[in-house]
PDB file of C-alpha atoms and ligand atoms in Angstrom:
ATOM      1  CA  MET A  16     113.748 196.645 126.406  1.00  0.00           C
ATOM      2  CA  ARG A  17     113.121 193.360 124.748  1.00  0.00           C
ATOM      3  CA  ILE A  18     109.490 192.324 126.372  1.00  0.00           C
ATOM      4  CA  ALA A  19     107.598 189.704 125.554  1.00  0.00           C
ATOM      5  CA  ILE A  20     104.128 188.661 126.806  1.00  0.00           C
ATOM      6  CA  TYR A  21     102.685 184.834 126.318  1.00  0.00           C
ATOM      7  CA  PRO A  22      98.821 184.744 126.209  1.00  0.00           C
ATOM      8  CA  GLY A  23      96.684 181.864 127.084  1.00  0.00           C
ATOM      9  CA  SER A  24      94.689 180.443 129.740  1.00  0.00           C
ATOM     10  CA  PHE A  25      96.841 178.757 131.987  1.00  0.00           C
ATOM     11  CA  ASP A  26      93.586 176.596 133.845  1.00  0.00           C
ATOM     12  CA  PRO A  27      95.558 176.054 134.958  1.00  0.00           C
ATOM     13  CA  VAL A  28      99.676 176.753 134.291  1.00  0.00           C
ATOM     14  CA  THR A  29     101.136 173.020 133.393  1.00  0.00           C
ATOM     15  CA  LEU A  30     104.721 171.718 133.705  1.00  0.00           C
ATOM     16  CA  GLY A  31     104.814 172.458 129.746  1.00  0.00           C
ATOM     17  CA  HIS A  32     103.856 175.797 129.960  1.00  0.00           C
ATOM     18  CA  LEU A  33     106.206 176.432 132.933  1.00  0.00           C
ATOM     19  CA  ASN A  34     108.954 174.971 130.824  1.00  0.00           C
ATOM     20  CA  ILE A  35     107.763 177.866 127.694  1.00  0.00           C
ATOM     21  CA  ILE A  36     107.902 180.128 130.151  1.00  0.00           C
ATOM     22  CA  GLU A  37     111.374 179.591 131.380  1.00  0.00           C
ATOM     23  CA  ARG A  38     112.796 178.991 127.528  1.00  0.00           C
ATOM     24  CA  ALA A  39     110.826 182.351 126.633  1.00  0.00           C
ATOM     25  CA  ALA A  40     112.237 184.120 129.897  1.00  0.00           C
ATOM     26  CA  SER A  41     116.091 183.031 128.776  1.00  0.00           C
ATOM     27  CA  THR A  42     115.663 184.963 125.540  1.00  0.00           C
ATOM     28  CA  VAL A  43     114.396 188.546 126.502  1.00  0.00           C
ATOM     29  CA  ASP A  44     114.629 191.146 129.069  1.00  0.00           C
ATOM     30  CA  GLN A  45     110.719 191.234 130.197  1.00  0.00           C
ATOM     31  CA  LEU A  46     108.365 188.228 129.390  1.00  0.00           C
ATOM     32  CA  ILE A  47     104.728 188.795 130.510  1.00  0.00           C
ATOM     33  CA  VAL A  48     102.231 185.758 130.868  1.00  0.00           C
ATOM     34  CA  GLY A  49      98.819 186.775 130.040  1.00  0.00           C
ATOM     35  CA  VAL A  50      96.171 185.710 131.474  1.00  0.00           C
ATOM     36  CA  LEU A  51      92.201 185.277 129.235  1.00  0.00           C
ATOM     37  CA  GLU A  52      89.584 186.712 131.505  1.00  0.00           C
ATOM     38  CA  ASN A  53      87.106 186.732 129.007  1.00  0.00           C
ATOM     39  CA  GLN A  54      86.508 183.090 127.633  1.00  0.00           C
ATOM     40  CA  THR A  55      83.372 181.441 126.516  1.00  0.00           C
ATOM     41  CA  LYS A  56      84.751 178.146 127.835  1.00  0.00           C
ATOM     42  CA  SER A  57      83.887 178.210 131.543  1.00  0.00           C
ATOM     43  CA  PRO A  58      87.150 177.807 133.386  1.00  0.00           C
ATOM     44  CA  LEU A  59      87.866 176.074 136.555  1.00  0.00           C
ATOM     45  CA  PHE A  60      90.170 178.612 138.268  1.00  0.00           C
ATOM     46  CA  THR A  61      89.029 182.294 138.469  1.00  0.00           C
ATOM     47  CA  ALA A  62      91.958 184.403 136.083  1.00  0.00           C
ATOM     48  CA  ASP A  63      92.974 185.630 139.441  1.00  0.00           C
ATOM     49  CA  GLU A  64      93.572 182.745 140.516  1.00  0.00           C
ATOM     50  CA  ARG A  65      95.495 181.646 137.519  1.00  0.00           C
ATOM     51  CA  VAL A  66      97.813 184.372 137.769  1.00  0.00           C
ATOM     52  CA  GLU A  67      98.441 183.459 141.353  1.00  0.00           C
ATOM     53  CA  MET A  68      99.187 180.371 140.486  1.00  0.00           C
ATOM     54  CA  ILE A  69     101.684 181.353 137.716  1.00  0.00           C
ATOM     55  CA  GLU A  70     103.178 183.864 140.166  1.00  0.00           C
ATOM     56  CA  GLN A  71     104.458 181.187 142.522  1.00  0.00           C
ATOM     57  CA  VAL A  72     105.743 179.033 140.117  1.00  0.00           C
ATOM     58  CA  THR A  73     107.757 181.678 138.714  1.00  0.00           C
ATOM     59  CA  LYS A  74     109.215 183.146 141.709  1.00  0.00           C
ATOM     60  CA  GLU A  75     112.029 182.226 140.796  1.00  0.00           C
ATOM     61  CA  MET A  76     112.255 184.089 137.833  1.00  0.00           C
ATOM     62  CA  PRO A  77     112.997 187.771 138.089  1.00  0.00           C
ATOM     63  CA  ASN A  78     112.449 188.630 134.668  1.00  0.00           C
ATOM     64  CA  VAL A  79     108.664 186.804 134.534  1.00  0.00           C
ATOM     65  CA  SER A  80     105.575 188.556 135.642  1.00  0.00           C
ATOM     66  CA  ALA A  81     101.866 187.515 135.181  1.00  0.00           C
ATOM     67  CA  LYS A  82      98.653 189.913 134.208  1.00  0.00           C
ATOM     68  CA  THR A  83      95.053 189.396 133.315  1.00  0.00           C
ATOM     69  CA  PHE A  84      93.899 190.569 130.579  1.00  0.00           C
ATOM     70  CA  ASN A  85      90.485 191.464 128.799  1.00  0.00           C
ATOM     71  CA  GLY A  86      90.105 191.216 124.576  1.00  0.00           C
ATOM     72  CA  LEU A  87      92.429 191.338 121.946  1.00  0.00           C
ATOM     73  CA  THR A  88      95.669 189.758 122.714  1.00  0.00           C
ATOM     74  CA  ILE A  89      97.834 192.362 120.423  1.00  0.00           C
ATOM     75  CA  ASP A  90      95.653 194.936 122.497  1.00  0.00           C
ATOM     76  CA  PHE A  91      97.171 193.463 125.890  1.00  0.00           C
ATOM     77  CA  ALA A  92     100.877 193.486 123.643  1.00  0.00           C
ATOM     78  CA  ARG A  93     101.115 196.474 122.944  1.00  0.00           C
ATOM     79  CA  GLN A  94      99.917 198.016 126.587  1.00  0.00           C
ATOM     80  CA  CYS A  95     102.717 195.732 127.617  1.00  0.00           C
ATOM     81  CA  GLY A  96     105.083 197.752 125.151  1.00  0.00           C
ATOM     82  CA  ALA A  97     106.017 193.953 123.948  1.00  0.00           C
ATOM     83  CA  GLN A  98     107.336 193.619 120.344  1.00  0.00           C
ATOM     84  CA  LEU A  99     106.731 189.648 121.041  1.00  0.00           C
ATOM     85  CA  ILE A 100     104.151 186.920 121.703  1.00  0.00           C
ATOM     86  CA  VAL A 101     105.247 183.857 122.486  1.00  0.00           C
ATOM     87  CA  ARG A 102     103.134 180.905 122.097  1.00  0.00           C
ATOM     88  CA  GLY A 103     103.947 176.696 122.267  1.00  0.00           C
ATOM     89  CA  LEU A 104     103.401 174.224 119.674  1.00  0.00           C
ATOM     90  CA  ARG A 105     103.229 170.794 120.628  1.00  0.00           C
ATOM     91  CA  ALA A 106     102.072 169.187 117.533  1.00  0.00           C
ATOM     92  CA  ILE A 107     100.889 169.438 113.955  1.00  0.00           C
ATOM     93  CA  THR A 108      97.644 169.741 115.132  1.00  0.00           C
ATOM     94  CA  ASP A 109      97.967 172.637 116.810  1.00  0.00           C
ATOM     95  CA  PHE A 110      99.936 174.443 114.179  1.00  0.00           C
ATOM     96  CA  GLU A 111      96.745 175.648 111.779  1.00  0.00           C
ATOM     97  CA  TYR A 112      95.279 177.242 114.643  1.00  0.00           C
ATOM     98  CA  GLU A 113      98.126 179.042 115.621  1.00  0.00           C
ATOM     99  CA  LEU A 114      99.470 179.733 112.252  1.00  0.00           C
ATOM    100  CA  GLN A 115      95.766 181.762 111.503  1.00  0.00           C
ATOM    101  CA  MET A 116      96.022 183.255 114.970  1.00  0.00           C
ATOM    102  CA  ALA A 117      99.667 184.413 114.440  1.00  0.00           C
ATOM    103  CA  GLN A 118      98.926 186.157 110.929  1.00  0.00           C
ATOM    104  CA  THR A 119      95.393 187.562 111.795  1.00  0.00           C
ATOM    105  CA  ASN A 120      98.121 189.624 114.887  1.00  0.00           C
ATOM    106  CA  ARG A 121     100.420 190.289 112.556  1.00  0.00           C
ATOM    107  CA  ILE A 122      98.012 192.207 110.125  1.00  0.00           C
ATOM    108  CA  LEU A 123      96.410 194.233 113.080  1.00  0.00           C
ATOM    109  CA  ALA A 124      99.487 194.509 114.943  1.00  0.00           C
ATOM    110  CA  PRO A 125     102.282 194.423 112.106  1.00  0.00           C
ATOM    111  CA  GLU A 126     105.065 195.800 114.914  1.00  0.00           C
ATOM    112  CA  VAL A 127     104.507 192.896 116.654  1.00  0.00           C
ATOM    113  CA  ASP A 128     105.444 189.676 115.869  1.00  0.00           C
ATOM    114  CA  THR A 129     104.497 185.771 117.111  1.00  0.00           C
ATOM    115  CA  VAL A 130     107.538 183.570 118.358  1.00  0.00           C
ATOM    116  CA  PHE A 131     106.875 179.817 118.940  1.00  0.00           C
ATOM    117  CA  PHE A 132     108.978 177.595 120.887  1.00  0.00           C
ATOM    118  CA  THR A 133     108.259 173.743 119.954  1.00  0.00           C
ATOM    119  CA  THR A 134     107.358 171.766 123.246  1.00  0.00           C
ATOM    120  CA  GLU A 135     110.127 170.061 125.081  1.00  0.00           C
ATOM    121  CA  LEU A 136     108.466 165.886 123.874  1.00  0.00           C
ATOM    122  CA  LYS A 137     107.750 165.156 127.281  1.00  0.00           C
ATOM    123  CA  TYR A 138     105.242 167.093 127.424  1.00  0.00           C
ATOM    124  CA  ALA A 139     103.945 167.140 123.609  1.00  0.00           C
ATOM    125  CA  TYR A 140     100.525 165.132 125.028  1.00  0.00           C
ATOM    126  CA  LEU A 141      99.964 168.119 127.704  1.00  0.00           C
ATOM    127  CA  SER A 142      97.222 170.172 128.190  1.00  0.00           C
ATOM    128  CA  SER A 143      94.892 171.981 130.880  1.00  0.00           C
ATOM    129  CA  SER A 144      92.156 170.275 129.675  1.00  0.00           C
ATOM    130  CA  THR A 145      93.861 166.357 130.166  1.00  0.00           C
ATOM    131  CA  VAL A 146      94.728 167.608 133.283  1.00  0.00           C
ATOM    132  CA  LYS A 147      91.414 168.500 134.897  1.00  0.00           C
ATOM    133  CA  GLU A 148      89.718 165.172 133.437  1.00  0.00           C
ATOM    134  CA  VAL A 149      92.570 163.277 134.816  1.00  0.00           C
ATOM    135  CA  ALA A 150      91.880 164.932 137.953  1.00  0.00           C
ATOM    136  CA  HIS A 151      88.246 164.923 137.412  1.00  0.00           C
ATOM    137  CA  PHE A 152      88.363 161.060 137.734  1.00  0.00           C
ATOM    138  CA  GLY A 153      90.660 160.426 140.410  1.00  0.00           C
ATOM    139  CA  GLY A 154      93.954 160.306 138.595  1.00  0.00           C
ATOM    140  CA  ASP A 155      96.991 161.300 139.776  1.00  0.00           C
ATOM    141  CA  ILE A 156      98.027 164.450 137.994  1.00  0.00           C
ATOM    142  CA  GLU A 157     101.361 164.916 140.042  1.00  0.00           C
ATOM    143  CA  CYS A 158     103.734 164.297 137.065  1.00  0.00           C
ATOM    144  CA  PHE A 159     101.700 167.368 134.905  1.00  0.00           C
ATOM    145  CA  LEU A 160     101.760 170.294 137.153  1.00  0.00           C
ATOM    146  CA  SER A 161     103.780 171.807 140.374  1.00  0.00           C
ATOM    147  CA  PRO A 162     103.135 170.991 143.800  1.00  0.00           C
ATOM    148  CA  LEU A 163     101.587 174.075 144.415  1.00  0.00           C
ATOM    149  CA  VAL A 164      99.484 173.785 141.208  1.00  0.00           C
ATOM    150  CA  ALA A 165      98.290 170.579 141.868  1.00  0.00           C
ATOM    151  CA  GLU A 166      97.099 170.851 145.156  1.00  0.00           C
ATOM    152  CA  ARG A 167      95.145 173.894 143.928  1.00  0.00           C
ATOM    153  CA  VAL A 168      93.420 171.403 141.922  1.00  0.00           C
ATOM    154  CA  TYR A 169      92.641 168.948 144.247  1.00  0.00           C
ATOM    155  CA  LYS A 170      91.077 171.394 146.565  1.00  0.00           C
ATOM    156  CA  LYS A 171      89.219 173.276 143.730  1.00  0.00           C
ATOM    157  CA  LEU A 172      87.371 170.350 142.612  1.00  0.00           C
ATOM    158  CA  ALA A 173      86.658 168.912 146.083  1.00  0.00           C
ATOM    159  CA  ASN A 174      84.780 172.297 147.035  1.00  0.00           C
ATOM    160  CA  LYS A 175      82.853 172.148 143.492  1.00  0.00           C
ATOM    161  CA  ASN A 176      81.879 168.454 144.932  1.00  0.00           C
ATOM    162  CA  SER A 177      81.038 169.466 147.910  1.00  0.00           C
ATOM    163  CA  SER A 178      78.913 172.623 146.524  1.00  0.00           C
ATOM    164  CA  GLY A 179      77.411 170.356 144.057  1.00  0.00           C
ATOM    165  CA  GLY A 180      79.501 171.346 141.167  1.00  0.00           C
ATOM    166  CA  LYS A 181      77.922 174.991 141.772  1.00  0.00           C
ATOM    167  CA  SER A 182      81.278 177.413 141.958  1.00  0.00           C
TER     168      SER A 182
HETATM  169  O1  LIG E  30      95.809 178.697 126.205  1.00  0.00           O
HETATM  170  P1  LIG E  30      94.847 179.190 124.762  1.00  0.00           P
HETATM  171  O2  LIG E  30      93.460 178.790 125.293  1.00  0.00           O
HETATM  172  O3  LIG E  30      95.352 178.063 123.447  1.00  0.00           O
HETATM  173  O4  LIG E  30      95.360 180.585 124.069  1.00  0.00           O
HETATM  174  C1  LIG E  30      94.648 181.208 123.588  1.00  0.00           C
HETATM  175  C2  LIG E  30      94.843 182.754 123.177  1.00  0.00           C
HETATM  176  C3  LIG E  30      94.270 182.877 124.490  1.00  0.00           C
HETATM  177  C4  LIG E  30      96.068 183.432 123.140  1.00  0.00           C
HETATM  178  C5  LIG E  30      93.821 182.974 121.922  1.00  0.00           C
HETATM  179  O5  LIG E  30      92.558 182.562 122.363  1.00  0.00           O
HETATM  180  C6  LIG E  30      93.768 184.818 122.375  1.00  0.00           C
HETATM  181  O6  LIG E  30      94.407 185.172 121.866  1.00  0.00           O
HETATM  182  N1  LIG E  30      92.151 185.073 122.774  1.00  0.00           N
HETATM  183  C7  LIG E  30      91.999 186.879 122.736  1.00  0.00           C
HETATM  184  C8  LIG E  30      91.078 187.317 121.738  1.00  0.00           C
HETATM  185  C9  LIG E  30      92.328 187.743 120.789  1.00  0.00           C
HETATM  186  O7  LIG E  30      93.152 188.282 120.152  1.00  0.00           O
HETATM  187  N2  LIG E  30      91.787 187.221 119.355  1.00  0.00           N
HETATM  188  C10 LIG E  30      92.365 187.267 118.007  1.00  0.00           C
HETATM  189  C11 LIG E  30      93.550 186.451 117.547  1.00  0.00           C
HETATM  190  S1  LIG E  30      93.161 185.622 116.320  1.00  0.00           S
END
């Protein structure tokens, strides 16, 4: 059984992530999307909300599931029985950080390999942070996200604004 994890923040999951999920899932028996909980960044969505959105947008993909995780990615990989860690590469600017992470993970867990999927050109510019910034300033985010995820972002920002940013 070939199992891969795809770890990340996914705050929220974008069409770029979804494209990587589809392509990675077609190469393995099981793909587990890992949503990191213990982040220093303050996320827009809770980890459970992010998992829920990933589950909704991947519901037609039978071998994809999503879970939250804490701590090291390699520990999550081991818990899942995964042999592979999937990451997307958008541009050369991602490469140094990704290489460092992959090499560190390889030292910590030599039985686990990292595989990179190059992001589809049409999503090469896309990041969750950019999407949140566009939405924050009232821009249209529907070309970057699945409709249900876009809806959740608009709702979350509206709630945040109505509670004076306390959420
Ligand atoms: O989507 P992101 O924010 O680029 O994902 C980064 C992530 C979650 C893959 C990375 O921060 C991570 O693996 N964090 C868990 C802690 C860890 O294992 N660190 C050692 C790798 S250098």
